[in-house]
Amino acid sequence: MRLHILPTFRAWDLDEITSPRIRTWLAERLSTSGAATTIAKAYRLLKAILETAVEDELIRRNTCRIRGAGKESAPERPTATVEQVDALAEAMGPRWRLMVYIAAYGPARPEEQAGFRRLDVDLEAVGVWVRRAAPELTTGKRAEGPTKSEAGKRFIVLPPFMRKDLEGHLKWFAENEPNGLLFVGERGAPFRRSSFGRRWRRARTKVGLPENFRFYDLRHTGHTLATQSGATLKDTMVRAGQSSERAALIYQHSTLERQREVAAALDARVREERARAGIALASSGQAARRRPAAALTAQEVDCTSRSADSRSSPWSAWCMKRHPAASPERRVLQPSHAGMLR
């Protein structure tokens, strides 16, 4: 609103915001900012504002009528390997090591981690409570408040190997007060995005990750690893603190390696089911063709007896076409006949 909508539209009355002006604004924003996803969100916000004006009878119709302008087509975010996550944690240093691991294996949002306090850590259960968020304002100060949504309030169960990291961080780096902040800078103040960002960029370069790999992408990494470890969509929603399936599906990344794992698991499942049913995979084609003549239906037996007497009769021809299994020379029921005998 402040950056993209008000600078252009604050000088006009609602009925002066016409479709041509909106088209001009959209084209200008896309060309100058290059942030297509952000502009799509700004367009949706403007459209919602004008829709409210229509409902309040302040204008006759909504002039946001550009097809597809509100759709986002952001590319899939990159993810890191377990080895790269460990390397990042090492490169960030002891003070920020735990933050990297919680971002990847929690996974928690950066503003949620900024709001963590000592009492939020549960060493016995190896996890951390998300009770609040502390996003950073443009002034550099943290504004502690509620989480992004009600679903954001949750207990994050961490992998057991992180117990030692939690214990070490509480002992050496968290604020000393009973309910002090979990993550603070070297001088004991809440960490700032600018100083943390510089350290992050150096660590990213050292590890060899691309420049477009953000700290937030560790969150994508964690959920991708979780789903590959068997987490369901609901599991992902709970861990992410998401209130919608659409948001949670963002983290359902799938790699070629994972697709091979799925195919291998499917192969094992099919083989197991076939073995349980007594059908060997190598001889599945032969088993279906071994129906004894004694198992013929009454209609096939009738055809067999008649065709033996008058092979050239119309009845015999019909039988041979309808029930090839009734032929004296070939009394084997084919798998393709199953539909005709029902």
Tab-separated table of C-alpha atoms in Angstrom:
chain	number	residue	atom	x	y	z
A	1	MET	CA	0.000	0.000	0.000
A	2	ARG	CA	2.596	2.549	1.107
A	3	LEU	CA	5.183	1.726	-1.554
A	4	HIS	CA	3.131	0.745	-4.575
A	5	ILE	CA	-0.462	2.019	-4.342
A	6	LEU	CA	-0.590	5.313	-2.440
A	7	PRO	CA	2.159	7.124	-4.389
A	8	THR	CA	0.032	6.851	-7.542
A	9	PHE	CA	-3.588	6.859	-6.377
A	10	ARG	CA	-3.692	8.982	-3.216
A	11	ALA	CA	-4.302	12.177	-5.232
A	12	TRP	CA	-7.419	10.854	-6.997
A	13	ASP	CA	-10.953	10.257	-5.847
A	14	LEU	CA	-12.244	6.694	-6.058
A	15	ASP	CA	-14.310	7.415	-9.172
A	16	GLU	CA	-11.213	8.833	-10.855
A	17	ILE	CA	-9.337	5.531	-10.598
A	18	THR	CA	-10.209	4.318	-14.080
A	19	SER	CA	-9.174	1.132	-15.878
A	20	PRO	CA	-6.727	2.963	-18.211
A	21	ARG	CA	-5.024	4.561	-15.200
A	22	ILE	CA	-4.747	1.180	-13.486
A	23	ARG	CA	-3.204	-0.317	-16.632
A	24	THR	CA	-0.666	2.506	-16.804
A	25	TRP	CA	0.162	2.086	-13.109
A	26	LEU	CA	0.588	-1.671	-13.464
A	27	ALA	CA	2.889	-1.377	-16.475
A	28	GLU	CA	4.996	1.287	-14.756
A	29	ARG	CA	5.338	-0.762	-11.553
A	30	LEU	CA	6.324	-3.916	-13.401
A	31	SER	CA	8.937	-2.138	-15.499
A	32	THR	CA	10.544	-0.152	-12.673
A	33	SER	CA	10.418	-2.588	-9.754
A	34	GLY	CA	10.789	-5.911	-11.537
A	35	ALA	CA	9.051	-7.556	-8.565
A	36	ALA	CA	6.220	-9.322	-10.372
A	37	THR	CA	5.052	-11.239	-7.305
A	38	THR	CA	4.882	-8.111	-5.145
A	39	ILE	CA	3.049	-6.150	-7.841
A	40	ALA	CA	0.517	-8.976	-8.230
A	41	LYS	CA	-0.188	-8.741	-4.489
A	42	ALA	CA	-0.498	-4.945	-4.740
A	43	TYR	CA	-2.976	-5.315	-7.604
A	44	ARG	CA	-5.086	-7.750	-5.564
A	45	LEU	CA	-5.092	-5.307	-2.663
A	46	LEU	CA	-6.192	-2.435	-4.915
A	47	LYS	CA	-8.915	-4.632	-6.379
A	48	ALA	CA	-10.155	-5.544	-2.887
A	49	ILE	CA	-10.251	-1.862	-1.897
A	50	LEU	CA	-12.305	-0.945	-4.954
A	51	GLU	CA	-14.589	-3.932	-4.395
A	52	THR	CA	-15.333	-2.618	-0.900
A	53	ALA	CA	-16.078	0.780	-2.427
A	54	VAL	CA	-18.575	-0.881	-4.776
A	55	GLU	CA	-20.292	-2.649	-1.864
A	56	ASP	CA	-20.492	0.671	0.002
A	57	GLU	CA	-21.987	2.268	-3.147
A	58	LEU	CA	-19.170	4.791	-3.407
A	59	ILE	CA	-18.477	3.768	-7.015
A	60	ARG	CA	-20.637	1.917	-9.544
A	61	ARG	CA	-18.186	-0.817	-10.541
A	62	ASN	CA	-14.732	-2.164	-9.846
A	63	THR	CA	-12.292	-0.818	-12.448
A	64	CYS	CA	-9.627	-3.449	-11.690
A	65	ARG	CA	-10.441	-5.592	-14.707
A	66	ILE	CA	-7.055	-6.688	-16.016
A	67	ARG	CA	-7.166	-10.431	-16.557
A	68	GLY	CA	-4.355	-12.305	-14.831
A	69	ALA	CA	-2.841	-9.210	-13.207
A	70	GLY	CA	-3.328	-10.609	-9.714
A	71	LYS	CA	-1.815	-14.022	-10.412
A	72	GLU	CA	1.604	-14.872	-9.051
A	73	SER	CA	4.025	-17.050	-10.966
A	74	ALA	CA	7.039	-17.051	-8.687
A	75	PRO	CA	9.646	-19.713	-9.492
A	76	GLU	CA	10.141	-22.591	-7.091
A	77	ARG	CA	12.556	-21.626	-4.360
A	78	PRO	CA	15.902	-23.463	-4.088
A	79	THR	CA	16.625	-25.860	-1.246
A	80	ALA	CA	19.848	-26.970	0.436
A	81	THR	CA	21.187	-30.410	1.227
A	82	VAL	CA	21.805	-31.615	4.792
A	83	GLU	CA	25.531	-31.206	4.173
A	84	GLN	CA	25.021	-27.594	3.062
A	85	VAL	CA	22.853	-26.827	6.115
A	86	ASP	CA	25.642	-28.116	8.388
A	87	ALA	CA	28.180	-26.052	6.474
A	88	LEU	CA	26.019	-22.927	6.823
A	89	ALA	CA	25.625	-23.493	10.563
A	90	GLU	CA	29.396	-23.824	10.874
A	91	ALA	CA	30.066	-20.740	8.753
A	92	MET	CA	27.572	-18.598	10.704
A	93	GLY	CA	29.479	-19.229	13.941
A	94	PRO	CA	28.456	-20.610	17.360
A	95	ARG	CA	26.092	-17.737	18.229
A	96	TRP	CA	23.914	-18.237	15.143
A	97	ARG	CA	24.328	-21.974	14.650
A	98	LEU	CA	21.065	-22.827	16.424
A	99	MET	CA	19.124	-20.272	14.382
A	100	VAL	CA	20.219	-21.977	11.166
A	101	TYR	CA	19.126	-25.384	12.455
A	102	ILE	CA	15.740	-24.153	13.716
A	103	ALA	CA	15.157	-22.399	10.386
A	104	ALA	CA	15.914	-25.611	8.509
A	105	TYR	CA	14.584	-28.346	10.766
A	106	GLY	CA	11.864	-26.516	12.731
A	107	PRO	CA	11.194	-24.788	10.552
A	108	ALA	CA	10.389	-21.381	12.025
A	109	ARG	CA	10.017	-18.021	10.332
A	110	PRO	CA	12.772	-15.430	10.984
A	111	GLU	CA	10.353	-13.121	12.842
A	112	GLU	CA	9.259	-16.052	15.013
A	113	GLN	CA	12.859	-16.804	15.946
A	114	ALA	CA	13.372	-13.149	16.810
A	115	GLY	CA	10.576	-13.522	19.372
A	116	PHE	CA	11.852	-16.734	21.005
A	117	ARG	CA	12.610	-16.572	24.728
A	118	ARG	CA	14.247	-18.904	27.211
A	119	LEU	CA	10.913	-20.146	28.541
A	120	ASP	CA	9.860	-21.155	25.031
A	121	VAL	CA	12.529	-23.872	24.922
A	122	ASP	CA	11.576	-27.358	26.142
A	123	LEU	CA	14.753	-29.400	26.543
A	124	GLU	CA	12.919	-32.513	27.720
A	125	ALA	CA	10.660	-32.652	24.655
A	126	VAL	CA	13.410	-31.200	22.404
A	127	GLY	CA	11.311	-28.441	20.926
A	128	VAL	CA	10.369	-24.799	21.071
A	129	TRP	CA	7.073	-22.955	21.515
A	130	VAL	CA	6.079	-20.303	18.981
A	131	ARG	CA	3.963	-17.843	20.963
A	132	ARG	CA	4.755	-14.531	19.294
A	133	ALA	CA	6.551	-12.878	16.375
A	134	ALA	CA	8.890	-9.877	16.347
A	135	PRO	CA	9.243	-8.504	12.804
A	136	GLU	CA	11.743	-5.724	12.247
A	137	LEU	CA	10.416	-2.279	11.335
A	138	THR	CA	12.077	0.097	8.905
A	139	THR	CA	13.487	1.921	11.933
A	140	GLY	CA	15.474	-1.188	12.857
A	141	LYS	CA	13.442	-1.883	15.991
A	142	ARG	CA	11.556	-5.124	16.623
A	143	ALA	CA	7.765	-4.919	17.029
A	144	GLU	CA	6.790	-7.892	19.162
A	145	GLY	CA	3.225	-9.043	18.586
A	146	PRO	CA	1.032	-11.981	17.593
A	147	THR	CA	2.045	-14.613	15.078
A	148	LYS	CA	1.133	-14.353	11.404
A	149	SER	CA	-2.063	-16.360	12.033
A	150	GLU	CA	-3.635	-18.360	14.831
A	151	ALA	CA	-2.121	-21.486	13.283
A	152	GLY	CA	1.295	-19.903	13.839
A	153	LYS	CA	1.010	-20.508	17.586
A	154	ARG	CA	2.413	-24.003	17.906
A	155	PHE	CA	4.980	-26.279	19.463
A	156	ILE	CA	7.747	-27.245	17.054
A	157	VAL	CA	9.176	-30.682	17.700
A	158	LEU	CA	12.846	-30.628	16.738
A	159	PRO	CA	15.035	-33.589	15.737
A	160	PRO	CA	16.598	-35.204	18.848
A	161	PHE	CA	20.134	-34.424	17.649
A	162	MET	CA	19.417	-30.728	18.328
A	163	ARG	CA	19.182	-31.194	22.115
A	164	LYS	CA	22.890	-30.424	22.585
A	165	ASP	CA	22.605	-27.320	20.405
A	166	LEU	CA	19.689	-26.054	22.520
A	167	GLU	CA	21.539	-26.714	25.777
A	168	GLY	CA	24.734	-25.070	24.566
A	169	HIS	CA	22.948	-21.993	23.237
A	170	LEU	CA	20.985	-21.456	26.455
A	171	LYS	CA	24.201	-21.691	28.437
A	172	TRP	CA	26.388	-19.416	26.347
A	173	PHE	CA	24.420	-17.085	24.063
A	174	ALA	CA	20.833	-16.425	25.261
A	175	GLU	CA	19.986	-13.449	27.462
A	176	ASN	CA	20.676	-14.172	31.116
A	177	GLU	CA	17.248	-13.090	32.383
A	178	PRO	CA	14.825	-15.933	33.208
A	179	ASN	CA	12.640	-14.944	30.260
A	180	GLY	CA	15.370	-13.358	28.162
A	181	LEU	CA	15.530	-13.473	24.393
A	182	LEU	CA	16.920	-16.656	22.885
A	183	PHE	CA	18.792	-14.877	20.087
A	184	VAL	CA	20.683	-11.634	20.698
A	185	GLY	CA	23.720	-10.008	19.132
A	186	GLU	CA	27.235	-9.831	20.531
A	187	ARG	CA	26.302	-6.753	22.571
A	188	GLY	CA	23.200	-8.345	24.043
A	189	ALA	CA	20.663	-6.435	21.938
A	190	PRO	CA	18.026	-7.989	19.634
A	191	PHE	CA	19.724	-8.901	16.383
A	192	ARG	CA	19.163	-6.634	13.386
A	193	ARG	CA	18.459	-7.735	9.864
A	194	SER	CA	21.268	-5.644	8.407
A	195	SER	CA	24.100	-7.066	10.539
A	196	PHE	CA	22.690	-10.591	10.408
A	197	GLY	CA	22.287	-10.261	6.624
A	198	ARG	CA	25.958	-9.422	6.141
A	199	ARG	CA	27.018	-12.475	8.125
A	200	TRP	CA	24.520	-14.629	6.195
A	201	ARG	CA	25.822	-13.504	2.797
A	202	ARG	CA	29.402	-14.294	3.776
A	203	ALA	CA	28.390	-17.759	4.997
A	204	ARG	CA	26.363	-18.408	1.854
A	205	THR	CA	29.296	-17.515	-0.360
A	206	LYS	CA	31.650	-19.681	1.697
A	207	VAL	CA	29.359	-22.691	1.364
A	208	GLY	CA	28.925	-22.101	-2.383
A	209	LEU	CA	25.179	-21.528	-2.476
A	210	PRO	CA	23.732	-19.203	-5.158
A	211	GLU	CA	23.080	-15.536	-4.443
A	212	ASN	CA	19.321	-16.027	-4.667
A	213	PHE	CA	19.370	-18.492	-1.760
A	214	ARG	CA	17.796	-16.575	1.111
A	215	PHE	CA	17.793	-17.382	4.816
A	216	TYR	CA	14.052	-17.972	4.412
A	217	ASP	CA	14.838	-20.766	1.942
A	218	LEU	CA	16.050	-22.857	4.870
A	219	ARG	CA	12.365	-23.074	5.774
A	220	HIS	CA	11.640	-24.534	2.343
A	221	THR	CA	14.541	-26.918	2.831
A	222	GLY	CA	13.180	-28.195	6.131
A	223	HIS	CA	9.700	-28.857	4.811
A	224	THR	CA	11.009	-30.563	1.710
A	225	LEU	CA	13.102	-32.880	3.874
A	226	ALA	CA	10.111	-33.487	6.157
A	227	THR	CA	7.795	-34.460	3.305
A	228	GLN	CA	10.481	-36.696	1.848
A	229	SER	CA	10.711	-38.331	5.275
A	230	GLY	CA	7.006	-39.159	5.165
A	231	ALA	CA	5.261	-36.050	6.534
A	232	THR	CA	1.683	-35.631	5.297
A	233	LEU	CA	0.157	-32.377	4.088
A	234	LYS	CA	-1.432	-31.885	7.522
A	235	ASP	CA	1.926	-32.523	9.205
A	236	THR	CA	3.466	-29.875	6.980
A	237	MET	CA	0.717	-27.382	7.801
A	238	VAL	CA	1.209	-27.877	11.548
A	239	ARG	CA	4.993	-27.585	11.422
A	240	ALA	CA	4.854	-24.548	9.131
A	241	GLY	CA	2.145	-22.822	11.138
A	242	GLN	CA	0.061	-22.520	7.981
A	243	SER	CA	-3.698	-22.120	8.044
A	244	SER	CA	-4.291	-23.114	4.403
A	245	GLU	CA	-3.343	-26.094	2.273
A	246	ARG	CA	-2.355	-23.774	-0.583
A	247	ALA	CA	0.323	-22.155	1.559
A	248	ALA	CA	1.597	-25.508	2.808
A	249	LEU	CA	1.841	-26.899	-0.722
A	250	ILE	CA	4.566	-24.347	-1.430
A	251	TYR	CA	6.898	-26.646	0.475
A	252	GLN	CA	5.961	-29.835	-1.357
A	253	HIS	CA	9.093	-29.859	-3.490
A	254	SER	CA	9.925	-33.041	-5.385
A	255	THR	CA	13.292	-33.906	-6.875
A	256	LEU	CA	14.216	-36.552	-9.433
A	257	GLU	CA	15.892	-38.533	-6.654
A	258	ARG	CA	12.683	-38.438	-4.613
A	259	GLN	CA	10.636	-39.532	-7.628
A	260	ARG	CA	12.938	-42.526	-7.989
A	261	GLU	CA	12.451	-43.318	-4.298
A	262	VAL	CA	8.677	-43.152	-4.759
A	263	ALA	CA	8.863	-45.407	-7.817
A	264	ALA	CA	11.076	-47.881	-5.925
A	265	ALA	CA	8.674	-47.908	-2.987
A	266	LEU	CA	5.753	-48.456	-5.372
A	267	ASP	CA	7.622	-51.329	-7.027
A	268	ALA	CA	8.248	-52.953	-3.634
A	269	ARG	CA	4.597	-52.521	-2.659
A	270	VAL	CA	3.310	-54.107	-5.888
A	271	ARG	CA	5.725	-57.014	-5.577
A	272	GLU	CA	4.669	-57.580	-1.975
A	273	GLU	CA	0.966	-57.529	-2.835
A	274	ARG	CA	1.486	-59.878	-5.776
A	275	ALA	CA	3.504	-62.292	-3.655
A	276	ARG	CA	0.803	-62.209	-1.003
A	277	ALA	CA	-1.814	-63.122	-3.610
A	278	GLY	CA	0.326	-66.032	-4.811
A	279	ILE	CA	1.089	-64.567	-8.226
A	280	ALA	CA	4.767	-64.506	-9.097
A	281	LEU	CA	5.774	-61.458	-11.093
A	282	ALA	CA	7.716	-63.486	-13.667
A	283	SER	CA	4.839	-65.879	-14.401
A	284	SER	CA	1.870	-63.540	-14.115
A	285	GLY	CA	1.044	-63.968	-17.819
A	286	GLN	CA	0.949	-67.772	-17.615
A	287	ALA	CA	-1.167	-67.983	-14.481
A	288	ALA	CA	-4.074	-66.200	-16.126
A	289	ARG	CA	-4.180	-68.718	-18.995
A	290	ARG	CA	-4.399	-71.914	-16.952
A	291	ARG	CA	-8.119	-72.327	-16.480
A	292	PRO	CA	-9.107	-76.051	-16.734
A	293	ALA	CA	-11.790	-77.210	-19.104
A	294	ALA	CA	-13.838	-78.398	-16.147
A	295	ALA	CA	-14.184	-74.795	-15.045
A	296	LEU	CA	-16.023	-73.736	-18.203
A	297	THR	CA	-19.371	-72.040	-17.724
A	298	ALA	CA	-22.635	-73.757	-18.608
A	299	GLN	CA	-22.916	-71.658	-21.763
A	300	GLU	CA	-19.398	-72.712	-22.863
A	301	VAL	CA	-20.199	-76.390	-22.218
A	302	ASP	CA	-23.311	-76.052	-24.330
A	303	CYS	CA	-21.246	-74.512	-27.115
A	304	THR	CA	-18.676	-77.300	-26.817
A	305	SER	CA	-21.237	-80.078	-27.163
A	306	ARG	CA	-23.020	-78.463	-30.097
A	307	SER	CA	-19.872	-77.496	-31.969
A	308	ALA	CA	-18.619	-81.088	-31.759
A	309	ASP	CA	-21.710	-82.221	-33.699
A	310	SER	CA	-21.891	-79.475	-36.302
A	311	ARG	CA	-18.704	-77.578	-36.724
A	312	SER	CA	-19.810	-75.775	-39.857
A	313	SER	CA	-23.233	-74.707	-38.516
A	314	PRO	CA	-24.072	-71.042	-37.803
A	315	TRP	CA	-24.347	-71.940	-34.113
A	316	SER	CA	-20.827	-73.342	-34.154
A	317	ALA	CA	-19.478	-70.223	-35.863
A	318	TRP	CA	-21.144	-68.008	-33.262
A	319	CYS	CA	-19.734	-70.122	-30.448
A	320	MET	CA	-16.223	-69.984	-31.826
A	321	LYS	CA	-16.463	-66.207	-32.053
A	322	ARG	CA	-18.191	-65.689	-28.722
A	323	HIS	CA	-16.377	-68.374	-26.699
A	324	PRO	CA	-13.096	-69.497	-28.262
A	325	ALA	CA	-12.498	-71.537	-25.113
A	326	ALA	CA	-15.311	-73.877	-26.185
A	327	SER	CA	-13.330	-75.136	-29.196
A	328	PRO	CA	-12.342	-78.811	-28.825
A	329	GLU	CA	-8.866	-77.904	-30.066
A	330	ARG	CA	-8.471	-74.981	-27.623
A	331	ARG	CA	-10.265	-75.296	-24.325
A	332	VAL	CA	-8.240	-72.621	-22.580
A	333	LEU	CA	-9.975	-69.552	-21.223
A	334	GLN	CA	-8.114	-66.392	-22.195
A	335	PRO	CA	-7.865	-63.420	-19.851
A	336	SER	CA	-9.586	-61.246	-22.464
A	337	HIS	CA	-12.753	-63.357	-22.179
A	338	ALA	CA	-13.511	-62.284	-18.646
A	339	GLY	CA	-15.691	-59.390	-19.782
A	340	MET	CA	-17.803	-61.624	-22.086
A	341	LEU	CA	-18.555	-64.130	-19.364
A	342	ARG	CA	-19.890	-61.654	-16.848
